[in-house]
Tab-separated table of C-alpha atoms in Angstrom:
chain	number	residue	atom	x	y	z
A	1	MET	CA	-0.009	-0.010	-0.031
A	2	MET	CA	1.244	3.602	-0.537
A	3	PHE	CA	0.040	4.725	2.822
A	4	PRO	CA	0.554	1.886	5.244
A	5	SER	CA	0.206	4.209	8.285
A	6	PHE	CA	-3.409	5.242	7.545
A	7	ASP	CA	-5.812	3.931	10.127
A	8	PRO	CA	-9.575	4.679	9.839
A	9	GLU	CA	-9.752	4.326	13.794
A	10	ILE	CA	-6.975	7.015	13.980
A	11	HIS	CA	-7.137	9.314	11.102
A	12	ILE	CA	-10.807	9.742	10.292
A	13	ALA	CA	-12.277	12.748	12.361
A	14	ARG	CA	-15.836	12.803	12.980
A	15	ALA	CA	-16.208	16.736	13.841
A	16	GLU	CA	-19.465	18.535	13.012
A	17	VAL	CA	-19.707	21.268	10.784
A	18	GLY	CA	-19.163	24.668	12.351
A	19	ALA	CA	-17.101	27.792	12.533
A	20	ILE	CA	-13.367	27.626	12.551
A	21	ASP	CA	-11.649	29.342	15.393
A	22	PRO	CA	-9.249	31.479	13.565
A	23	ASP	CA	-7.259	32.314	16.717
A	24	ARG	CA	-6.271	28.447	16.679
A	25	TRP	CA	-6.314	27.776	13.191
A	26	ILE	CA	-5.293	28.855	9.528
A	27	VAL	CA	-7.528	27.750	6.913
A	28	LYS	CA	-6.435	27.136	3.170
A	29	VAL	CA	-7.955	25.582	0.212
A	30	ALA	CA	-6.248	23.299	-2.715
A	31	ILE	CA	-7.784	22.428	-5.634
A	32	ASP	CA	-7.187	19.847	-8.434
A	33	TRP	CA	-9.394	20.636	-11.505
A	34	GLY	CA	-10.129	18.209	-14.220
A	35	ILE	CA	-12.309	18.145	-17.400
A	36	SER	CA	-13.287	14.774	-18.028
A	37	SER	CA	-11.761	13.447	-14.697
A	38	PRO	CA	-12.980	14.580	-11.381
A	39	SER	CA	-12.259	18.046	-9.816
A	40	VAL	CA	-11.452	18.148	-6.040
A	41	GLY	CA	-11.226	20.947	-3.550
A	42	LEU	CA	-10.070	20.461	-0.167
A	43	LEU	CA	-10.721	22.683	2.912
A	44	GLY	CA	-7.793	22.311	5.517
A	45	SER	CA	-7.209	23.619	8.980
A	46	PHE	CA	-3.524	24.373	10.041
A	47	ALA	CA	-2.847	24.307	13.792
A	48	LYS	CA	-1.201	27.692	14.758
A	49	ARG	CA	0.377	26.336	17.876
A	50	ASP	CA	0.668	23.165	20.115
A	51	MET	CA	-2.790	22.413	21.635
A	52	ASN	CA	-2.804	20.164	24.834
A	53	PHE	CA	-5.746	18.212	25.856
A	54	THR	CA	-7.158	16.979	29.309
A	55	ASP	CA	-6.246	13.281	28.373
A	56	GLY	CA	-2.458	14.398	28.001
A	57	SER	CA	-2.563	14.303	24.339
A	58	VAL	CA	-0.900	16.848	22.332
A	59	LEU	CA	-1.830	18.261	18.804
A	60	PRO	CA	1.315	19.866	17.677
A	61	ARG	CA	1.782	22.945	15.651
A	62	GLY	CA	1.325	22.365	11.979
A	63	SER	CA	-1.046	19.628	12.283
A	64	VAL	CA	-3.574	19.641	9.681
A	65	ILE	CA	-7.434	18.456	9.791
A	66	ILE	CA	-9.008	18.064	6.306
A	67	GLU	CA	-12.235	19.649	7.296
A	68	ALA	CA	-14.476	19.256	4.197
A	69	GLU	CA	-14.274	18.243	0.417
A	70	VAL	CA	-15.947	19.300	-3.025
A	71	ASN	CA	-15.794	17.156	-5.875
A	72	ASP	CA	-17.471	16.446	-8.987
A	73	ALA	CA	-16.879	12.533	-9.132
A	74	ILE	CA	-19.828	10.053	-10.286
A	75	PHE	CA	-20.006	7.601	-7.673
A	76	GLY	CA	-21.675	4.405	-7.981
A	77	GLU	CA	-19.649	3.137	-10.915
A	78	GLU	CA	-16.806	0.886	-11.404
A	79	SER	CA	-14.304	3.811	-12.193
A	80	LEU	CA	-13.876	6.791	-9.902
A	81	ASN	CA	-12.453	8.828	-12.632
A	82	ASN	CA	-15.435	9.717	-14.249
A	83	SER	CA	-16.740	13.289	-13.614
A	84	LYS	CA	-19.881	15.713	-14.237
A	85	GLU	CA	-17.422	18.157	-15.710
A	86	TRP	CA	-18.088	21.286	-13.695
A	87	THR	CA	-16.514	24.284	-14.917
A	88	ALA	CA	-13.956	26.000	-12.978
A	89	ASP	CA	-16.150	28.695	-11.891
A	90	ARG	CA	-18.904	26.383	-10.799
A	91	LEU	CA	-16.254	24.240	-8.754
A	92	ALA	CA	-14.988	27.527	-7.259
A	93	GLU	CA	-18.451	28.597	-6.005
A	94	ARG	CA	-19.141	25.243	-4.552
A	95	ILE	CA	-15.850	25.430	-2.658
A	96	THR	CA	-16.650	28.969	-1.195
A	97	SER	CA	-20.074	27.875	-0.335
A	98	VAL	CA	-18.577	25.134	1.741
A	99	CYS	CA	-16.043	27.454	3.261
A	100	ALA	CA	-18.719	29.752	4.411
A	101	ASP	CA	-20.589	26.860	6.659
A	102	TYR	CA	-17.352	26.848	8.487
A	103	GLY	CA	-17.366	30.667	8.886
A	104	VAL	CA	-14.383	31.111	6.457
A	105	LYS	CA	-14.762	34.099	3.977
A	106	ARG	CA	-12.622	34.633	1.197
A	107	PRO	CA	-9.847	31.782	1.696
A	108	HIS	CA	-6.422	31.562	0.346
A	109	ALA	CA	-6.443	28.799	-2.181
A	110	VAL	CA	-3.821	27.035	-4.379
A	111	VAL	CA	-4.952	25.675	-7.803
A	112	ASP	CA	-3.224	23.309	-10.230
A	113	ASP	CA	-3.748	25.523	-13.147
A	114	ALA	CA	-4.556	24.622	-16.660
A	115	ARG	CA	-6.799	25.575	-19.446
A	116	GLY	CA	-10.593	25.506	-19.138
A	117	LEU	CA	-13.227	24.325	-21.633
A	118	GLN	CA	-13.250	27.755	-23.340
A	119	GLY	CA	-9.539	28.117	-23.190
A	120	GLU	CA	-9.312	30.426	-20.118
A	121	SER	CA	-6.802	29.652	-17.360
A	122	VAL	CA	-8.548	27.850	-14.496
A	123	ILE	CA	-6.859	30.576	-11.972
A	124	GLU	CA	-8.367	33.194	-14.141
A	125	MET	CA	-12.048	31.653	-14.222
A	126	MET	CA	-11.802	31.111	-10.193
A	127	ARG	CA	-10.501	34.552	-9.434
A	128	SER	CA	-13.447	36.175	-11.342
A	129	THR	CA	-15.794	34.810	-8.995
A	130	GLY	CA	-14.352	36.860	-6.196
A	131	GLY	CA	-14.711	34.233	-3.730
A	132	PHE	CA	-10.999	33.916	-2.805
A	133	TRP	CA	-8.650	36.467	-1.149
A	134	ASN	CA	-5.820	35.176	-3.136
A	135	ILE	CA	-5.038	32.156	-5.645
A	136	SER	CA	-1.625	30.788	-6.421
A	137	LYS	CA	-0.328	27.640	-8.081
A	138	PRO	CA	0.771	24.941	-5.787
A	139	ARG	CA	4.264	24.105	-4.544
A	140	LYS	CA	4.216	20.962	-6.168
A	141	GLY	CA	7.741	19.568	-5.661
A	142	ARG	CA	8.269	15.983	-6.740
A	143	ARG	CA	5.302	13.692	-6.329
A	144	SER	CA	7.223	11.159	-4.369
A	145	GLU	CA	8.005	13.825	-1.709
A	146	GLY	CA	4.526	14.890	-1.433
A	147	TRP	CA	3.290	11.372	-0.978
A	148	ALA	CA	6.071	10.944	1.667
A	149	HIS	CA	5.002	13.961	3.547
A	150	ILE	CA	1.487	12.770	3.725
A	151	ASN	CA	2.904	9.401	5.137
A	152	SER	CA	4.925	11.203	7.799
A	153	MET	CA	2.115	13.067	9.000
A	154	LEU	CA	-0.196	9.863	9.141
A	155	GLN	CA	2.476	8.138	11.101
A	156	ALA	CA	3.045	10.838	13.466
A	157	ALA	CA	-0.641	10.995	14.139
A	158	ALA	CA	-0.647	7.270	14.759
A	159	GLU	CA	2.160	7.484	16.997
A	160	LYS	CA	0.812	10.447	18.795
A	161	ASN	CA	4.106	11.894	18.422
A	162	PRO	CA	3.861	15.439	20.164
A	163	ALA	CA	6.790	16.986	18.139
A	164	ARG	CA	5.839	16.389	14.546
A	165	PRO	CA	2.524	17.734	12.880
A	166	HIS	CA	-0.335	15.030	12.450
A	167	LEU	CA	-3.001	14.642	9.881
A	168	TYR	CA	-6.553	13.828	10.115
A	169	ILE	CA	-9.451	13.654	7.467
A	170	ASN	CA	-13.148	14.423	8.087
A	171	GLU	CA	-15.297	11.519	7.394
A	172	ARG	CA	-17.368	13.888	4.769
A	173	CYS	CA	-14.279	13.887	2.510
A	174	LYS	CA	-15.776	11.075	0.377
A	175	LEU	CA	-13.547	10.854	-2.521
A	176	LEU	CA	-10.412	11.319	-0.776
A	177	LEU	CA	-11.403	8.555	1.930
A	178	ALA	CA	-12.371	6.173	-1.276
A	179	THR	CA	-8.890	6.375	-2.766
A	180	LEU	CA	-6.168	7.407	-0.118
A	181	PRO	CA	-6.440	4.094	1.872
A	182	ASN	CA	-6.458	2.145	-1.329
A	183	ALA	CA	-3.553	3.603	-3.143
A	184	VAL	CA	-0.990	1.167	-4.348
A	185	ARG	CA	2.619	1.742	-5.435
A	186	ASP	CA	3.303	2.118	-9.216
A	187	GLU	CA	5.316	-0.724	-10.260
A	188	ASN	CA	7.679	1.205	-12.555
A	189	ASP	CA	7.963	3.729	-9.917
A	190	PRO	CA	7.361	2.470	-6.450
A	191	ASP	CA	7.514	6.118	-4.907
A	192	ASP	CA	4.677	7.183	-6.880
A	193	TRP	CA	0.677	6.473	-6.554
A	194	ASN	CA	-0.258	4.055	-9.331
A	195	ASP	CA	-3.107	6.306	-10.855
A	196	THR	CA	-5.819	3.929	-11.939
A	197	PRO	CA	-9.574	4.366	-12.850
A	198	HIS	CA	-10.635	2.439	-9.774
A	199	CYS	CA	-8.111	4.654	-7.445
A	200	PRO	CA	-7.489	7.795	-9.173
A	201	ASP	CA	-4.948	10.464	-7.503
A	202	HIS	CA	-7.122	13.601	-7.835
A	203	ALA	CA	-7.886	13.900	-4.300
A	204	GLY	CA	-4.319	12.920	-3.495
A	205	ASP	CA	-2.880	15.554	-5.578
A	206	ALA	CA	-5.273	18.166	-3.896
A	207	LEU	CA	-4.095	16.889	-0.566
A	208	ARG	CA	-0.361	16.915	-1.623
A	209	TYR	CA	-0.961	20.558	-2.733
A	210	LEU	CA	-2.547	21.419	0.516
A	211	LEU	CA	0.030	19.957	2.820
A	212	ALA	CA	2.725	21.512	0.898
A	213	GLU	CA	1.352	24.932	2.221
A	214	SER	CA	2.422	23.597	5.673
A	215	LEU	CA	5.746	24.004	4.612
A	216	VAL	CA	5.498	27.626	3.825
A	217	LYS	CA	6.688	29.553	6.926
A	218	PRO	CA	5.137	33.188	8.022
A	219	ILE	CA	7.125	36.020	8.299
A	220	THR	CA	6.486	39.380	9.733
A	221	VAL	CA	7.820	42.792	8.517
A	222	GLY	CA	6.621	45.662	10.619
A	223	ARG	CA	2.954	45.014	10.977
A	224	THR	CA	2.735	42.938	7.829
A	225	VAL	CA	2.592	39.110	7.864
A	226	GLY	CA	3.598	37.236	4.802
A	227	LEU	CA	4.712	33.915	3.640
A	228	TYR	CA	7.584	32.383	2.091
């Protein structure tokens, strides 16, 4: 398996929909858009600081909870690689609507850019909706490094490691939870996800883009906070 550390009893969160506390969490969105293949948007909360609980456990700074997912995949078929072919602006509107359910207005998003059905840039189409504070391209890096990062965070959660960020996924993330636990290694490249119709990597790519944001560190110049 691609992610042997994944354990549904540990990594699947069952929190209700509700406003995310901005004093404790930074919220970001990552989007992997496709034309005929499914498009996926993930809403993630990044812990701003260590959180200590009454049972003695610690949620380390930088831990991530995948709060929600938006996708246009067609479920109920043998393949999970078919989609309803939403346009980029429709996907953006659905994502910002879900963000509003969590009290998040105009989030920062990273989007794997491409050309839409009419030739426009996906980022341009999503910006035109006005629903995002900022949209940028993801820090992709090597795919194998992204999968290793996911594995590391899953392992840290399984071990309850207080020094390394954890990863948890809400049960509402249907496509991500249908594919991530079942992903297998590519025979030609054992460090990569074997992208198949039964277990496509679209939700995994969105997760990889989102977690790459956890490697971006905040900087403060005067009263201005930025990222590098």
